[in-house]
Amino acid sequence: MKKNILIGLSGGPSTAINASMAGVIRAASASSRFNTVYGALHGIAGVLSRDIIDLSPYSSEEKLRLLIQTPAMALGSCRKKLTAADWPAIEQVFHDYDIGVFFYIGGNDSMDTVLQLDRYFKENGSGVQVIGVPKTIDNDLPVTDHTPGFGSSAKYLYHTMHEIIRDSEIYPIKNVVVVEIMGRNSGWLTLAAGLEHFMGGVYPQIVAIPEIPFDEFGFLNQVKELLKTEHTVICAVSEGIRNHNGDYVGMETKSGAVDTFGHTYLSGVGKYLELQIAEKIGCKVRSIELNVMQRCSAHLASKTDLDEAVQIGEAAVSAAEAGATGIMMVFERTSNHPYAVRIAQTDVSNVANLAKDVPECWHDLSDQSVRDEIKQYLLPLMQGELEPIRDKTGLPVFLDIRGIHSTRE
């Protein structure tokens, strides 16, 4: 008997998450195994509140093309950690909507939701399949070679760092620029911000990632030494850098607030280091916190990233048709030259609540062989341009599912 499917989005936004949803919608709409494709507004929280909409009006190729190029999360998101008390209520909603497969697109914490629900449905024999589709700009999901959204954020950072470099070096005066990059516990994005240096450029001379304990005294000395021979010093610094005790650098500048999964809200390390440089060195210094622009800058999207995001969404539907449940879809890189990946799957328990760090063999960023490996890893993910759909004025058009934005279709 045909069943319906439900899609939910969770966690932080990206340029590519809607593309993965488009892949699921496209493949499910074409399948003979499913009926209606539903979407939960604001992820699993929307399931519990029964805030569910029919996505059939958005299944045409015209709408899907718009959805693919629309940044952020067309269904909205949430950061909700499930408890056992939520499981029966979710099961009842799935029963009432005749849901046979639930696709949850998100990161580490979202895969915890997939894991919990899959175990519950298996234990009570409800037969509902639960499948995770990866998403995170942080690129820190285990097993998968990379995550949809990361390539576009990496491309944005590479371009933006170029522009900051050009702006910063025009005056022959001693100055330091500290650029704060997202990345709670992993430095993948910060490596992308340092790519120009790894490819042979001068800047940024300092790249600091969370995986390597940050020596504040050593950092200030390094800046001083660089300023003896260079008039501009540019630093790419992860928001999550920690000292040798494991404490976040500049912790006193942070709010101390945590989300529902217990993660501390980060930001402010750039400003902290700016103040330290101003006090201890005394040169011109500014900090730049790129903040949310790293996540959803559709104007610098990687076509490779968006294409792969669609493909992994489609592959998730194929996995569901084959009876899979309790899995997350993953990329396996099969070649760098030419770049090629295959899409596979892993048990979601290999991913939920876990994180993938920058490997230790990449920690010596002064080693040219390490720089070459980082370059070979990053560059293919950033390739290609997507020609945006534009209105008659020449401005890009995005798809509005929730009806809360001004659009020009």
Coordinates of C-alpha atoms in Angstrom, one line a residue:
M1 CA 0.0 0.0 0.0
K2 CA 1.3 3.5 -0.9
K3 CA 2.2 5.7 2.0
N4 CA 2.9 9.4 2.3
I5 CA 6.3 10.9 3.1
L6 CA 7.3 13.8 5.3
I7 CA 10.3 16.1 5.1
G8 CA 11.7 18.2 7.9
L9 CA 14.7 20.5 8.1
S10 CA 16.7 21.2 11.3
G11 CA 19.6 23.1 12.7
G12 CA 21.4 26.0 11.1
P13 CA 20.6 27.1 7.5
S14 CA 22.9 26.7 4.5
T15 CA 22.9 27.5 0.8
A16 CA 22.2 23.9 -0.2
I17 CA 19.7 22.4 2.2
N18 CA 16.7 23.4 0.1
A19 CA 18.5 21.7 -2.9
S20 CA 18.5 18.5 -0.9
M21 CA 14.8 18.9 -0.1
A22 CA 14.2 19.5 -3.8
G23 CA 15.9 16.2 -4.6
V24 CA 13.7 14.4 -2.2
I25 CA 10.5 16.1 -3.6
R26 CA 11.5 15.4 -7.2
A27 CA 12.3 11.7 -6.6
A28 CA 9.4 11.0 -4.3
S29 CA 6.9 12.7 -6.7
A30 CA 8.2 10.5 -9.5
S31 CA 8.1 7.3 -7.5
S32 CA 5.3 4.8 -7.7
R33 CA 5.8 3.9 -4.1
F34 CA 4.6 7.1 -2.5
N35 CA 1.5 9.3 -2.5
T36 CA 1.6 12.9 -1.0
V37 CA 4.8 14.6 -0.1
Y38 CA 4.4 16.7 3.1
G39 CA 6.7 19.2 4.7
A40 CA 6.9 19.9 8.5
L41 CA 7.3 23.6 9.2
H42 CA 10.2 24.2 11.7
G43 CA 11.4 20.6 11.7
I44 CA 10.4 18.1 14.4
A45 CA 8.8 20.9 16.4
G46 CA 6.4 21.4 13.5
V47 CA 5.6 17.7 13.6
L48 CA 4.6 17.9 17.3
S49 CA 2.5 21.0 16.7
R50 CA 1.0 19.5 13.5
D51 CA 2.3 22.4 11.4
I52 CA 2.4 20.4 8.3
I53 CA 1.8 21.4 4.7
D54 CA 1.3 19.6 1.3
L55 CA 4.4 20.1 -0.9
S56 CA 2.7 18.9 -4.0
P57 CA 2.3 22.5 -5.4
Y58 CA 6.1 22.8 -5.4
S59 CA 6.9 19.6 -7.3
S60 CA 7.0 21.1 -10.8
E61 CA 10.4 21.5 -12.4
E62 CA 9.9 25.2 -12.4
K63 CA 9.3 25.4 -8.7
L64 CA 12.1 22.9 -8.0
R65 CA 14.6 25.0 -9.9
L66 CA 13.6 28.0 -7.8
L67 CA 13.9 25.9 -4.6
I68 CA 17.4 24.7 -5.5
Q69 CA 18.7 28.2 -5.8
T70 CA 16.9 29.5 -2.7
P71 CA 19.2 29.8 0.4
A72 CA 18.4 29.1 4.0
M73 CA 15.5 26.8 4.9
A74 CA 12.2 27.1 3.0
L75 CA 10.3 25.1 5.6
G76 CA 11.9 26.9 8.6
S77 CA 14.0 25.1 11.2
C78 CA 14.2 24.3 14.9
R79 CA 16.8 23.2 17.5
K80 CA 14.7 20.8 19.5
K81 CA 16.1 17.8 21.4
L82 CA 13.6 15.0 21.7
T83 CA 12.7 13.2 24.9
A84 CA 11.0 9.9 25.3
A85 CA 7.8 11.8 26.1
D86 CA 7.7 13.1 22.5
W87 CA 7.8 9.8 20.7
P88 CA 4.2 8.7 21.1
A89 CA 2.9 12.1 20.0
I90 CA 5.1 12.0 16.9
E91 CA 3.9 8.5 16.1
Q92 CA 0.3 9.6 16.4
V93 CA 0.9 12.5 13.9
F94 CA 2.6 10.1 11.5
H95 CA -0.4 7.7 11.8
D96 CA -2.9 10.5 11.2
Y97 CA -1.0 11.7 8.1
D98 CA -0.3 8.1 6.9
I99 CA 3.4 8.8 6.9
G100 CA 5.6 5.9 5.7
V101 CA 8.9 7.6 5.5
F102 CA 10.3 10.6 7.4
F103 CA 13.3 12.4 5.8
Y104 CA 15.2 14.6 8.2
I105 CA 17.8 17.0 6.7
G106 CA 20.3 18.3 9.1
G107 CA 23.5 17.9 11.1
N108 CA 24.9 16.1 14.1
D109 CA 22.0 16.9 16.4
S110 CA 19.4 16.3 13.7
M111 CA 20.8 12.8 13.3
D112 CA 20.1 12.2 17.0
T113 CA 16.5 12.8 16.2
V114 CA 16.7 10.2 13.3
L115 CA 18.4 7.8 15.7
Q116 CA 15.8 8.2 18.5
L117 CA 12.8 7.9 16.2
D118 CA 14.2 4.9 14.3
R119 CA 14.8 3.0 17.5
Y120 CA 11.3 3.8 18.8
F121 CA 9.5 2.8 15.6
K122 CA 11.5 -0.4 15.4
E123 CA 10.7 -1.3 19.0
N124 CA 7.0 -0.8 18.6
G125 CA 6.7 -2.2 15.1
S126 CA 5.1 0.8 13.5
G127 CA 7.0 0.3 10.2
V128 CA 7.8 4.0 9.7
Q129 CA 11.2 4.5 8.0
V130 CA 13.4 7.3 9.2
I131 CA 16.2 8.5 6.9
G132 CA 18.8 11.3 7.5
V133 CA 20.1 13.5 4.8
P134 CA 23.3 15.4 5.8
K135 CA 23.6 19.1 6.1
T136 CA 26.0 21.4 7.8
I137 CA 28.3 24.2 6.7
D138 CA 30.7 23.1 9.4
N139 CA 31.5 19.9 7.5
D140 CA 31.9 18.0 10.8
L141 CA 29.7 15.0 10.2
P142 CA 31.5 11.7 10.5
V143 CA 31.7 9.0 7.8
T144 CA 30.8 11.3 4.9
D145 CA 33.6 12.9 2.8
H146 CA 31.9 16.3 3.1
T147 CA 28.4 17.7 3.7
P148 CA 26.1 19.7 1.4
G149 CA 26.4 23.4 2.2
F150 CA 30.1 23.3 3.0
G151 CA 31.3 23.8 -0.5
S152 CA 29.3 27.0 -1.0
S153 CA 30.4 28.4 2.4
A154 CA 34.0 27.5 1.6
K155 CA 33.6 29.3 -1.7
Y156 CA 32.1 32.4 0.0
L157 CA 35.0 32.5 2.5
Y158 CA 37.7 32.1 -0.2
H159 CA 36.1 35.0 -2.2
T160 CA 35.5 37.2 0.9
M161 CA 39.0 36.7 2.2
H162 CA 40.4 37.8 -1.2
E163 CA 38.3 41.0 -0.9
I164 CA 39.4 41.6 2.7
I165 CA 43.1 41.1 1.7
R166 CA 42.8 43.6 -1.2
D167 CA 41.1 46.2 1.1
S168 CA 43.6 45.8 3.9
E169 CA 46.9 46.0 2.1
I170 CA 46.5 49.3 0.2
Y171 CA 48.1 51.6 2.9
P172 CA 51.8 51.3 3.8
I173 CA 51.0 51.4 7.5
K174 CA 51.3 48.6 10.1
N175 CA 47.9 47.0 10.5
V176 CA 46.4 43.7 11.6
V177 CA 43.1 42.2 10.5
V178 CA 41.5 39.4 12.5
V179 CA 38.7 37.6 10.6
E180 CA 36.5 35.4 12.7
I181 CA 35.2 32.3 11.0
M182 CA 32.4 29.9 12.1
G183 CA 33.2 26.5 13.4
R184 CA 32.4 25.5 17.0
N185 CA 34.7 22.5 17.3
S186 CA 36.2 22.0 13.9
G187 CA 38.3 24.1 11.6
W188 CA 37.1 23.0 8.1
L189 CA 35.7 26.5 7.3
T190 CA 38.8 28.2 8.6
L191 CA 40.9 26.1 6.3
A192 CA 38.8 27.4 3.4
A193 CA 39.4 30.9 4.6
G194 CA 43.2 30.2 4.5
L195 CA 43.1 28.6 1.1
E196 CA 44.7 31.6 -0.7
H197 CA 47.8 31.2 1.6
F198 CA 47.9 27.4 1.1
M199 CA 47.9 28.0 -2.7
G200 CA 51.0 30.2 -2.5
G201 CA 49.6 33.6 -1.6
V202 CA 50.9 35.8 1.2
Y203 CA 47.7 36.1 3.2
P204 CA 46.3 35.1 5.6
Q205 CA 49.6 34.5 7.4
I206 CA 47.9 33.1 10.5
V207 CA 45.2 30.4 10.4
A208 CA 43.9 29.1 13.7
I209 CA 41.6 26.1 14.0
P210 CA 40.0 24.6 17.1
E211 CA 41.8 21.3 16.8
I212 CA 45.1 23.0 17.6
P213 CA 45.4 24.5 21.2
F214 CA 45.7 28.3 20.8
D215 CA 48.7 29.9 22.5
E216 CA 47.7 33.5 23.0
F217 CA 51.2 34.6 24.0
G218 CA 52.6 32.8 21.0
F219 CA 50.0 34.4 18.7
L220 CA 50.9 37.9 19.8
N221 CA 54.6 37.2 19.3
Q222 CA 54.0 35.9 15.9
V223 CA 52.0 39.0 14.9
K224 CA 54.9 41.2 16.3
E225 CA 57.5 39.3 14.3
L226 CA 55.4 39.5 11.1
L227 CA 55.0 43.2 11.5
K228 CA 58.8 43.7 11.5
T229 CA 58.9 42.8 7.8
E230 CA 55.3 43.2 6.5
H231 CA 53.0 46.1 6.8
T232 CA 49.8 44.0 6.8
V233 CA 49.0 40.9 8.9
I234 CA 45.8 39.0 8.2
C235 CA 44.5 36.2 10.6
A236 CA 41.8 33.7 9.9
V237 CA 40.6 32.5 13.3
S238 CA 37.9 30.0 14.1
E239 CA 35.2 31.1 16.6
G240 CA 35.9 27.9 18.5
I241 CA 39.6 28.1 19.2
R242 CA 40.5 26.9 22.7
N243 CA 43.6 27.3 24.9
H244 CA 45.6 24.4 26.3
N245 CA 43.1 24.0 29.1
G246 CA 40.3 23.4 26.7
D247 CA 38.6 26.8 27.4
Y248 CA 37.3 29.0 24.6
V249 CA 39.7 31.9 23.9
G250 CA 38.1 35.1 25.0
M251 CA 35.4 33.3 26.9
E252 CA 34.6 36.5 28.9
T253 CA 33.4 38.1 25.7
K254 CA 30.7 35.4 25.1
S255 CA 27.2 35.4 26.4
G256 CA 27.4 32.1 28.2
A257 CA 24.0 31.1 26.8
V258 CA 23.5 27.5 25.4
D259 CA 21.1 26.0 23.0
T260 CA 18.8 23.0 23.7
F261 CA 21.6 20.6 22.9
G262 CA 23.9 22.3 25.5
H263 CA 26.1 24.0 22.9
T264 CA 27.6 27.3 23.9
Y265 CA 26.7 30.2 21.6
L266 CA 30.0 31.4 20.2
S267 CA 31.3 34.6 18.7
G268 CA 33.5 37.4 19.9
V269 CA 36.9 35.9 19.7
G270 CA 37.9 38.2 16.9
K271 CA 37.0 41.3 18.9
Y272 CA 38.9 39.8 21.9
L273 CA 42.0 39.3 19.9
E274 CA 41.6 42.8 18.4
L275 CA 41.6 44.3 21.8
Q276 CA 44.6 42.2 22.9
I277 CA 46.6 43.3 19.8
A278 CA 45.7 47.0 20.4
E279 CA 46.8 46.8 24.0
K280 CA 49.9 44.7 23.7
I281 CA 51.2 45.7 20.2
G282 CA 49.6 49.1 19.7
C283 CA 49.2 49.1 15.9
K284 CA 46.1 49.7 13.8
V285 CA 43.9 46.6 14.2
R286 CA 40.3 45.6 13.3
S287 CA 38.3 42.5 13.7
I288 CA 35.7 41.2 11.2
E289 CA 33.1 38.7 12.2
L290 CA 31.6 37.3 9.0
N291 CA 28.8 35.7 11.1
V292 CA 25.7 34.4 9.2
M293 CA 26.9 35.6 5.8
Q294 CA 29.0 32.4 5.6
R295 CA 25.8 30.3 5.7
C296 CA 23.5 31.5 3.0
S297 CA 25.3 33.6 0.4
A298 CA 23.5 32.2 -2.6
H299 CA 25.3 34.7 -4.9
L300 CA 28.5 32.7 -4.4
A301 CA 27.0 29.2 -4.4
S302 CA 29.0 26.3 -5.7
K303 CA 27.3 24.5 -8.5
T304 CA 29.0 21.3 -7.4
D305 CA 27.6 21.8 -3.9
L306 CA 24.0 22.4 -5.1
D307 CA 24.1 19.6 -7.7
E308 CA 25.4 17.1 -5.1
A309 CA 22.8 18.3 -2.6
V310 CA 20.0 17.5 -5.1
Q311 CA 21.6 14.1 -5.9
I312 CA 21.9 13.0 -2.2
G313 CA 18.2 13.9 -1.7
E314 CA 17.2 11.8 -4.6
A315 CA 19.4 9.0 -3.4
A316 CA 17.7 9.1 0.0
V317 CA 14.4 8.4 -1.8
S318 CA 16.0 5.4 -3.6
A319 CA 17.2 4.1 -0.2
A320 CA 13.7 4.4 1.2
E321 CA 12.2 2.6 -1.8
A322 CA 14.7 -0.2 -1.0
G323 CA 13.4 -0.4 2.6
A324 CA 16.2 1.4 4.4
T325 CA 15.7 3.0 7.7
G326 CA 17.9 4.4 10.5
I327 CA 20.5 5.5 8.0
M328 CA 22.2 8.7 6.9
M329 CA 23.2 9.2 3.3
V330 CA 26.9 9.9 2.8
F331 CA 29.4 10.9 0.1
E332 CA 32.4 8.7 -0.6
R333 CA 35.1 10.4 -2.6
T334 CA 36.5 8.0 -5.3
S335 CA 38.9 10.4 -7.0
N336 CA 40.5 13.9 -6.8
H337 CA 41.7 14.0 -10.4
P338 CA 39.1 14.0 -11.9
Y339 CA 36.9 14.7 -8.9
A340 CA 34.3 12.0 -8.4
V341 CA 32.1 10.8 -5.5
R342 CA 29.6 8.1 -5.0
I343 CA 26.6 8.2 -2.7
A344 CA 26.3 5.5 0.0
Q345 CA 24.7 5.2 3.4
T346 CA 25.8 4.6 7.0
D347 CA 23.9 3.6 10.1
V348 CA 22.9 6.8 11.7
S349 CA 24.4 5.7 15.0
N350 CA 27.8 6.3 13.4
V351 CA 26.9 10.0 13.1
A352 CA 24.4 11.1 15.7
N353 CA 26.0 13.4 18.4
L354 CA 29.5 12.8 16.9
A355 CA 31.8 15.1 15.1
K356 CA 34.6 14.9 12.5
D357 CA 37.6 17.0 13.3
V358 CA 40.2 18.2 10.8
P359 CA 42.6 15.2 10.8
E360 CA 45.8 15.5 12.9
C361 CA 47.9 14.8 9.8
W362 CA 46.7 18.3 8.6
H363 CA 47.6 20.2 11.7
D364 CA 51.0 21.4 10.5
L365 CA 49.8 24.1 8.2
S366 CA 53.4 25.1 7.5
D367 CA 54.1 21.8 5.7
Q368 CA 53.6 22.3 1.9
S369 CA 52.5 18.6 1.5
V370 CA 49.7 19.3 4.0
R371 CA 48.7 22.5 2.2
D372 CA 48.6 20.6 -1.1
E373 CA 46.3 17.9 0.4
I374 CA 44.0 20.6 1.9
K375 CA 43.9 22.3 -1.5
Q376 CA 43.1 19.0 -3.3
Y377 CA 40.3 18.3 -0.8
L378 CA 38.7 21.8 -0.9
L379 CA 38.9 23.0 -4.5
P380 CA 36.6 20.5 -6.2
L381 CA 33.8 21.3 -3.7
M382 CA 33.8 25.0 -4.6
Q383 CA 33.6 24.7 -8.4
G384 CA 31.0 25.9 -10.8
E385 CA 28.5 28.7 -11.1
L386 CA 24.7 28.5 -11.0
E387 CA 23.0 30.9 -13.3
P388 CA 20.3 32.5 -11.0
I389 CA 16.7 32.7 -12.1
R390 CA 15.9 36.5 -12.4
D391 CA 12.9 38.6 -12.6
K392 CA 12.4 41.2 -15.4
T393 CA 14.5 43.8 -13.4
G394 CA 17.4 41.4 -13.4
L395 CA 17.3 40.6 -9.7
P396 CA 17.3 37.0 -8.4
V397 CA 14.1 35.3 -7.5
F398 CA 13.7 32.8 -4.6
L399 CA 10.9 30.4 -3.7
D400 CA 8.7 31.3 -0.7
I401 CA 6.9 28.3 0.6
R402 CA 5.8 29.7 4.0
G403 CA 4.4 33.0 2.6
I404 CA 6.3 35.3 4.8
H405 CA 8.6 37.0 2.3
S406 CA 8.2 39.4 -0.6
T407 CA 8.8 37.5 -3.8
R408 CA 8.8 38.3 -7.5
E409 CA 8.0 35.2 -9.4

